[in-house]
XYZ file of C-alpha atoms in Angstrom:
557
model
C -184.652 -32.593 93.352
C -185.478 -29.078 93.573
C -185.501 -28.578 97.950
C -188.639 -26.194 99.155
C -186.176 -26.149 102.673
C -188.412 -23.470 103.416
C -191.187 -26.004 104.060
C -189.522 -28.902 104.289
C -190.330 -31.162 107.165
C -187.308 -33.428 107.229
C -185.050 -30.776 108.296
C -186.982 -29.071 112.060
C -187.896 -32.343 112.898
C -183.797 -33.417 112.644
C -182.866 -30.678 114.907
C -185.708 -31.586 117.383
C -185.217 -35.635 117.342
C -181.993 -35.295 119.956
C -183.968 -32.610 122.059
C -187.212 -34.550 122.801
C -186.099 -38.321 123.159
C -182.362 -37.769 124.082
C -181.422 -34.383 125.672
C -178.767 -35.749 128.882
C -177.981 -39.292 130.086
C -179.968 -41.504 132.357
C -179.219 -42.496 135.410
C -179.742 -45.847 136.169
C -181.325 -47.062 139.604
C -180.358 -50.725 141.943
C -183.001 -53.146 142.126
C -181.770 -55.003 144.918
C -183.442 -58.783 145.244
C -182.143 -59.015 148.041
C -182.502 -56.474 151.116
C -179.112 -57.509 152.514
C -177.391 -56.376 148.709
C -179.328 -53.086 149.180
C -175.511 -51.088 150.397
C -173.683 -53.087 148.312
C -175.936 -51.978 145.341
C -175.673 -48.354 145.490
C -172.072 -49.193 145.519
C -172.362 -49.656 142.093
C -175.109 -47.805 140.251
C -172.408 -44.770 141.244
C -170.108 -46.463 139.643
C -172.224 -47.234 136.544
C -173.305 -44.223 136.686
C -169.682 -42.361 136.569
C -168.622 -45.194 134.160
C -171.028 -43.931 132.053
C -170.315 -40.324 131.843
C -166.628 -41.376 131.735
C -167.050 -43.546 128.153
C -169.315 -40.031 126.968
C -171.835 -41.964 126.057
C -174.378 -38.664 125.925
C -172.265 -38.019 122.481
C -171.703 -41.622 121.641
C -175.608 -43.216 122.148
C -176.741 -39.645 120.130
C -175.435 -39.876 117.780
C -176.810 -43.965 117.199
C -180.506 -42.539 117.830
C -180.078 -40.334 114.734
C -178.579 -43.855 113.035
C -181.561 -45.473 114.348
C -184.288 -41.844 112.967
C -181.965 -40.763 109.333
C -181.014 -45.748 108.027
C -183.069 -47.187 110.304
C -180.945 -48.881 113.100
C -178.223 -47.726 115.520
C -174.850 -49.488 116.966
C -172.818 -49.162 119.219
C -169.679 -51.604 120.380
C -169.707 -51.716 124.635
C -166.981 -53.640 126.530
C -163.706 -53.852 128.638
C -160.258 -51.819 128.176
C -156.653 -52.970 129.693
C -153.672 -51.467 127.535
C -150.490 -52.904 127.910
C -147.419 -50.810 126.972
C -144.196 -50.530 127.926
C -141.269 -48.276 129.100
C -138.606 -46.580 126.818
C -134.869 -49.247 127.393
C -132.025 -46.732 129.534
C -129.099 -46.522 128.632
C -127.188 -46.673 131.757
C -123.034 -46.065 131.161
C -121.571 -48.524 133.758
C -119.237 -48.015 136.500
C -115.518 -46.478 136.878
C -113.905 -48.965 138.946
C -111.741 -51.303 137.390
C -115.121 -53.674 135.489
C -115.662 -50.904 134.117
C -112.728 -50.006 132.934
C -111.970 -53.599 131.363
C -115.482 -53.989 129.511
C -114.268 -50.638 128.147
C -110.468 -51.460 127.210
C -112.374 -54.498 125.400
C -114.464 -52.620 123.342
C -112.934 -49.648 122.589
C -114.707 -47.153 124.287
C -116.836 -46.482 127.362
C -119.694 -49.561 126.823
C -123.400 -48.146 127.579
C -125.614 -51.064 129.250
C -129.369 -51.123 128.505
C -131.981 -51.574 130.959
C -134.751 -53.964 130.550
C -138.074 -52.467 129.330
C -140.893 -52.571 132.146
C -144.570 -53.335 130.987
C -147.353 -51.039 132.651
C -151.225 -50.572 132.451
C -151.698 -47.226 130.623
C -155.875 -47.129 130.347
C -157.852 -49.732 132.266
C -161.477 -49.227 131.884
C -165.421 -49.811 130.242
C -165.330 -48.037 126.753
C -168.981 -47.000 124.472
C -167.968 -46.590 120.944
C -170.947 -45.113 118.339
C -170.112 -48.225 115.238
C -170.929 -45.769 111.997
C -174.406 -48.044 110.433
C -172.069 -48.501 106.606
C -169.280 -50.176 108.670
C -171.190 -52.651 110.375
C -172.549 -56.016 108.964
C -175.271 -59.044 110.641
C -176.033 -62.278 109.259
C -178.815 -61.702 106.439
C -180.128 -64.958 107.615
C -182.242 -63.946 110.989
C -183.453 -60.935 112.026
C -180.821 -58.021 113.288
C -179.242 -58.941 117.027
C -180.498 -62.530 116.710
C -177.880 -63.958 114.225
C -174.735 -66.044 115.271
C -172.270 -63.258 113.650
C -171.040 -59.951 113.440
C -168.431 -58.403 111.056
C -167.257 -54.292 111.503
C -165.276 -53.164 109.359
C -161.811 -50.927 111.010
C -159.815 -48.935 108.661
C -156.282 -48.996 110.392
C -152.760 -47.797 109.808
C -149.783 -50.512 109.951
C -148.779 -47.273 112.055
C -152.120 -48.593 114.160
C -151.765 -52.115 114.152
C -148.062 -52.279 114.835
C -149.176 -50.840 118.084
C -152.124 -52.588 119.139
C -150.479 -55.345 120.873
C -153.337 -57.929 119.765
C -152.187 -59.087 115.894
C -150.752 -60.933 115.095
C -148.225 -59.174 112.825
C -145.262 -60.649 111.678
C -142.287 -58.905 109.321
C -145.007 -61.072 105.760
C -147.568 -58.570 106.925
C -145.960 -55.244 107.361
C -143.722 -55.904 104.425
C -146.381 -56.897 101.799
C -148.137 -52.624 101.981
C -144.765 -51.144 103.335
C -143.798 -50.871 100.208
C -140.457 -48.227 101.327
C -143.779 -45.814 102.309
C -144.216 -44.975 105.794
C -146.302 -46.823 108.101
C -148.348 -44.141 108.674
C -148.730 -43.646 105.913
C -149.804 -46.798 104.948
C -154.214 -47.605 105.445
C -155.746 -51.385 104.666
C -158.942 -53.018 105.584
C -159.486 -54.772 108.688
C -162.596 -57.180 108.607
C -163.248 -58.312 112.182
C -165.878 -60.556 112.624
C -167.780 -62.302 116.382
C -168.498 -64.768 115.753
C -171.002 -66.843 119.291
C -170.257 -71.201 119.449
C -171.178 -73.501 121.342
C -168.505 -73.154 123.813
C -168.637 -69.378 124.092
C -167.553 -66.528 122.013
C -165.344 -65.727 119.443
C -163.089 -62.758 117.613
C -161.585 -63.703 114.624
C -159.466 -60.458 111.955
C -158.965 -60.520 108.551
C -156.565 -57.778 106.576
C -158.041 -57.448 102.873
C -155.460 -58.820 100.599
C -153.656 -60.894 103.180
C -154.921 -65.328 103.703
C -153.731 -65.715 107.828
C -155.777 -64.337 109.918
C -154.269 -61.587 112.641
C -156.214 -62.342 115.725
C -158.149 -65.170 116.001
C -158.969 -66.112 119.974
C -162.336 -66.877 122.876
C -163.102 -63.900 124.383
C -162.674 -63.574 127.228
C -166.161 -62.424 129.082
C -168.766 -63.865 130.964
C -172.157 -65.065 129.790
C -173.160 -64.823 126.594
C -174.266 -61.849 123.794
C -172.478 -59.667 121.338
C -170.463 -56.617 122.113
C -172.446 -54.626 119.928
C -175.576 -53.116 120.692
C -178.817 -52.363 117.989
C -181.718 -49.441 118.477
C -184.280 -49.778 116.125
C -187.317 -47.814 115.745
C -189.147 -50.223 114.507
C -189.374 -53.363 115.006
C -190.162 -55.612 112.066
C -190.159 -59.617 112.198
C -188.196 -61.666 109.548
C -187.147 -58.874 108.410
C -182.657 -58.671 109.042
C -182.234 -54.108 108.015
C -185.855 -52.199 109.205
C -186.791 -49.166 108.046
C -186.233 -45.870 108.870
C -188.635 -42.998 109.732
C -186.722 -40.220 106.950
C -186.961 -43.472 104.117
C -191.078 -43.268 104.942
C -191.601 -39.203 105.821
C -189.004 -38.997 101.740
C -192.072 -40.232 100.023
C -193.988 -37.918 100.722
C -191.884 -35.001 101.303
C -190.382 -35.313 97.241
C -193.791 -35.188 96.169
C -194.715 -32.142 98.278
C -191.213 -30.299 96.688
C -192.867 -31.925 93.485
C -195.721 -29.775 94.108
C -193.858 -26.942 95.605
C -192.022 -27.421 92.079
C -195.192 -26.847 90.130
C -196.870 -23.903 91.679
C -193.311 -21.905 91.774
C -192.965 -22.499 88.631
C -196.599 -21.914 87.819
C -196.689 -18.597 89.124
C -193.539 -17.427 88.121
C -194.942 -17.125 84.244
C -198.688 -15.996 85.523
C -199.132 -12.485 83.390
C -202.228 -9.307 83.318
C -201.984 -8.796 80.263
C -203.836 -6.011 77.734
C -203.693 -6.283 74.466
C -204.467 -3.524 72.979
C -205.380 -3.012 69.040
C -202.838 -1.316 66.355
C -205.224 -0.194 64.267
C -206.727 1.764 66.720
C -203.928 4.555 68.106
C -201.427 6.349 66.535
C -197.248 5.966 66.749
C -196.818 8.270 69.592
C -200.254 7.126 72.121
C -198.209 2.914 71.048
C -194.538 4.267 72.391
C -197.001 5.981 75.531
C -197.983 2.585 75.837
C -194.992 0.387 75.717
C -193.882 2.437 78.678
C -196.091 2.737 80.605
C -196.450 6.019 80.177
C -200.110 6.660 79.388
C -202.468 8.993 81.557
C -205.778 7.957 82.906
C -207.318 9.420 78.557
C -206.529 7.147 75.900
C -207.057 8.102 72.438
C -208.427 6.540 69.293
C -207.719 6.845 65.950
C -210.878 8.877 64.325
C -213.340 6.203 62.945
C -212.316 3.720 65.206
C -214.362 3.030 68.344
C -212.664 2.428 71.904
C -214.541 -0.751 72.739
C -212.329 -3.859 71.739
C -209.450 -1.450 71.644
C -207.502 -3.032 74.159
C -208.577 -6.441 75.962
C -207.891 -7.823 79.051
C -205.439 -11.004 78.770
C -205.214 -13.616 82.809
C -202.955 -17.002 82.983
C -205.301 -19.669 84.800
C -204.738 -19.552 88.592
C -203.514 -22.357 90.183
C -205.445 -25.345 91.200
C -206.498 -24.800 95.071
C -207.198 -28.992 94.291
C -203.523 -28.515 94.557
C -203.357 -26.651 97.379
C -204.955 -29.308 99.435
C -202.835 -31.994 98.419
C -199.726 -29.976 99.247
C -201.719 -29.507 103.150
C -202.333 -33.318 103.273
C -199.089 -33.707 102.358
C -197.898 -32.774 104.933
C -199.527 -33.309 107.290
C -198.754 -37.060 106.876
C -194.604 -36.211 107.433
C -196.139 -34.757 110.610
C -197.148 -37.596 111.715
C -194.735 -39.786 110.578
C -191.855 -38.072 111.863
C -193.575 -38.365 115.038
C -191.801 -35.766 117.592
C -193.846 -33.212 115.792
C -196.707 -35.034 114.762
C -200.121 -34.923 113.577
C -200.454 -31.565 115.337
C -203.510 -30.236 113.935
C -203.997 -26.329 112.141
C -205.289 -24.133 113.989
C -206.360 -22.105 111.599
C -209.484 -24.721 110.373
C -211.808 -25.646 112.081
C -211.499 -27.971 114.027
C -213.305 -29.042 117.532
C -211.632 -29.908 120.984
C -212.200 -33.617 120.892
C -209.479 -33.371 117.724
C -207.087 -31.639 118.606
C -206.562 -33.942 122.577
C -206.815 -36.170 120.360
C -204.411 -35.932 118.247
C -202.122 -34.722 120.412
C -202.529 -38.106 122.380
C -201.179 -39.614 119.141
C -198.431 -37.119 119.795
C -197.681 -38.632 123.647
C -198.116 -42.562 122.840
C -195.076 -42.299 119.468
C -193.276 -40.455 121.038
C -193.647 -42.407 124.685
C -192.690 -45.665 122.405
C -189.396 -43.895 121.113
C -188.399 -43.084 124.368
C -189.332 -46.904 125.120
C -186.905 -48.453 122.639
C -184.143 -46.391 123.960
C -184.759 -46.654 127.063
C -184.382 -50.851 126.644
C -181.827 -50.359 124.636
C -180.138 -48.151 127.171
C -180.811 -50.664 129.439
C -178.998 -53.497 127.729
C -175.858 -51.194 127.573
C -176.385 -50.959 131.909
C -176.703 -55.046 131.430
C -173.812 -55.335 129.549
C -171.620 -52.818 131.815
C -172.424 -55.083 134.916
C -171.328 -57.537 133.931
C -168.432 -56.193 133.647
C -167.522 -54.922 135.896
C -168.094 -57.761 137.826
C -165.486 -59.577 136.160
C -162.336 -56.292 135.253
C -162.900 -53.697 137.819
C -159.855 -54.370 140.479
C -158.689 -50.488 140.084
C -158.951 -48.349 142.824
C -161.637 -45.456 142.799
C -163.045 -42.703 145.430
C -166.393 -41.085 144.875
C -169.013 -39.901 147.365
C -172.217 -41.096 146.939
C -175.762 -38.623 148.624
C -178.718 -38.750 148.701
C -179.783 -42.447 149.243
C -181.880 -43.424 152.934
C -179.915 -47.119 152.894
C -178.411 -47.975 155.929
C -173.648 -49.277 155.577
C -173.994 -53.007 157.088
C -170.229 -51.615 158.472
C -171.242 -49.028 160.525
C -175.716 -49.899 160.220
C -176.076 -46.200 160.160
C -178.143 -44.394 157.160
C -176.127 -43.689 153.653
C -176.929 -39.883 153.225
C -173.543 -38.392 151.881
C -170.088 -40.847 152.368
C -167.152 -41.277 151.009
C -165.762 -44.806 148.813
C -162.859 -45.844 148.405
C -161.634 -49.437 146.350
C -158.748 -50.345 145.499
C -156.634 -48.646 147.555
C -154.389 -49.248 150.704
C -156.868 -48.654 153.050
C -159.092 -50.056 151.282
C -157.711 -53.041 149.527
C -160.969 -53.811 148.846
C -161.826 -54.417 144.386
C -165.632 -53.343 143.153
C -166.053 -56.576 140.939
C -165.278 -58.621 144.539
C -168.442 -55.542 146.137
C -170.752 -56.723 142.874
C -173.800 -58.342 144.160
C -174.487 -61.917 142.204
C -178.948 -61.101 142.082
C -178.626 -57.759 141.034
C -180.841 -55.720 138.389
C -180.151 -52.255 136.828
C -183.968 -49.370 135.413
C -183.692 -46.476 133.813
C -185.065 -43.235 135.058
C -187.452 -42.403 132.779
C -187.719 -39.253 134.356
C -184.688 -37.925 132.786
C -185.492 -38.261 129.353
C -187.906 -35.781 128.411
C -186.266 -31.732 128.947
C -187.923 -30.801 132.228
C -190.208 -28.393 132.378
C -189.290 -25.782 135.402
C -192.677 -24.275 135.403
C -194.556 -27.513 136.210
C -191.766 -29.409 138.189
C -191.562 -26.072 140.658
C -196.135 -27.017 140.994
C -194.885 -30.309 141.742
C -193.040 -29.847 143.957
C -195.082 -27.047 145.758
C -197.575 -29.791 145.249
C -195.593 -32.825 147.456
C -194.646 -29.874 150.051
C -198.531 -29.220 150.609
C -199.195 -33.078 151.119
C -196.137 -34.694 153.696
C -196.853 -30.859 155.338
C -200.177 -32.167 156.283
C -200.708 -32.986 160.082
C -202.775 -36.076 159.357
C -200.283 -37.083 156.537
C -197.918 -36.471 159.272
C -199.265 -38.613 162.281
C -200.039 -40.590 159.767
C -196.446 -41.683 159.213
C -195.114 -41.055 162.441
C -197.648 -43.989 164.090
C -195.737 -46.370 161.663
C -192.054 -45.035 162.344
C -191.866 -43.074 159.366
C -190.713 -39.185 158.708
C -190.323 -36.941 155.548
C -186.559 -34.818 155.405
C -188.987 -31.395 154.635
C -186.659 -29.940 154.969
C -184.963 -31.905 151.231
C -187.835 -30.830 149.639
C -187.677 -27.038 150.265
C -183.934 -27.271 148.526
C -185.241 -29.224 145.780
C -188.009 -26.608 145.060
C -185.136 -23.766 145.905
C -182.810 -25.648 142.923
C -185.582 -25.088 140.177
C -185.747 -21.091 140.645
C -182.676 -19.987 137.583
C -181.709 -16.663 140.131
C -181.178 -18.142 143.304
C -178.342 -20.266 142.007
C -176.994 -22.324 144.161
C -179.955 -23.213 147.478
C -177.732 -24.661 150.321
C -176.270 -21.625 150.933
C -180.427 -20.190 152.362
C -180.541 -23.640 154.349
C -178.470 -23.323 157.779
C -178.253 -25.592 160.772
C -179.294 -24.914 163.675
C -176.742 -24.827 166.684
C -178.027 -27.092 169.572
C -179.234 -25.551 172.359
C -177.103 -25.515 175.639
C -178.169 -27.937 178.431
C -179.582 -25.959 181.022
C -179.307 -27.601 184.995
C -182.824 -29.078 185.415
C -183.481 -29.099 181.826
C -185.487 -32.555 180.647
C -183.662 -33.495 176.824
C -186.033 -33.607 173.842
C -187.485 -36.618 173.206
C -186.546 -39.012 172.037
C -182.876 -37.539 173.323
C -180.491 -38.734 176.357
C -177.873 -35.983 178.540
C -174.939 -36.689 177.306
C -173.008 -39.837 179.181
C -176.578 -41.538 180.386
C -177.600 -44.215 177.490
C -181.386 -44.632 176.185
C -183.675 -47.030 177.441
C -182.828 -50.627 175.448
C -186.439 -53.299 175.772
C -185.400 -55.508 178.580
C -183.436 -52.622 180.367
C -185.973 -51.878 183.129
C -186.767 -48.251 183.759
C -183.717 -45.934 184.290
C -183.807 -43.919 187.146
C -181.695 -41.317 188.529
C -181.068 -43.514 192.092
C -180.167 -46.759 189.432
C -177.581 -44.144 187.431
C -175.554 -43.274 190.882
C -175.349 -47.118 191.478
C -174.125 -47.854 188.156
C -176.740 -49.001 186.227
C -176.017 -52.296 186.328
C -179.245 -53.271 184.741
C -177.785 -52.113 181.618
C -176.084 -55.555 179.325
C -173.663 -54.047 177.195
C -172.392 -56.329 173.965
C -169.573 -58.224 173.949
C -167.469 -55.634 171.630
C -169.098 -52.272 172.144
C -171.631 -50.345 170.622
């Protein structure tokens, strides 16, 4: 079909889809159900965000979103991968002692011994992969992701199967497909089926053309659910494969292309003709007319009236109804694609209310798509959290910043702290500190690209609010305060010309204590403890007598 790309609505909609719906990786937000789990929830969520970046979730999820847009659904496969490998066997020459010489004598030379290969963990961590829609099959008896099995088609070479270490492939298998070829050049079709039974999840791998399963194991993952997470923008009940936005939009777009093609053919055939009487002009005049060399004066033959000697003939114009239908189809396509939406043409005679209604409809549709993505990512987060509870034992060193929680070990607020897990100094591993009762959410504000001017205006409004003396007094009465410096730093970060706001904010030096000066409110001179409830008043006399009224807990403060 002829595709008029200059008036095609699908191309600009697709080009702006990712920037509208998933420009960056949103952050997981911890929801601790118990007060004592707040710190562990913070550590767990920081690890989740770290793993999410390491898994290249941004690229994989963007592919899945485009698939859901084009084909009706997007799919990712998620889990925990531990890869074991063996060191190569090392050859060692025997010693030059008597035993070595005797061995060399009976073997006809110096004997070489082989050391046993050692097994080690080459890779350990979570993974997230986009799955091509053509490679995944669902239980057609049930709606999507409600069936009892998922089947994935995985083309692999014989070399990949041999190196994977998870397939029960014997010599008979390789001999059947190898046929004197290099194993790296022979590709076979594997079908990996995840089947949910009453006692848990099982995975079976069959090879096309081979009658024995290469793998049949019970999946060691805790909890229920498949490793495949499905994103659907259009929820159609009792239907396995839902329709896609693009498929619906293509119907209107193809009709638009057809109308544009007819318009183009009509315009190309349009002619502005002039018919001349052959008997009215002599041959010389006819030649000038044919060459378009006629000036403003034309003479006819004697006896022939100039009236009717020449007559203009024009083609029929393109009907206005065709242009009107084209505009209707264009608006229809924009509304279906949602990221462009049913925006009103500013040249049309519309009211402000109609413009607001159209824009409100655009926002609702975009929010609906973002909400689908948010719930899909929450499923990914729950799966990652489940895997961390079971398998996260590797060494980790990372930093926690910007959170106002209490460290249960020190009893102090955490604003910037380094955490070590699985090291010699801190042997506790991540899976041991993941709270049992922890839920996660997604920071939806990061789905849409930031409008810097809007963000700066919001920060300025926040600064004006917290600097209000009435607000400060009310918060102080409740024992609260606002970190104004953090708000100022975030405001400065919105100015691209500044670059780094930290270099503009410095700590004030502590003023020296002069003899006879009183310390600031809420502080005490060095070596003198602050009054505690039940201690009574601390006076210079009591300090000189040893402050015996102060009770120090066991183990110090």
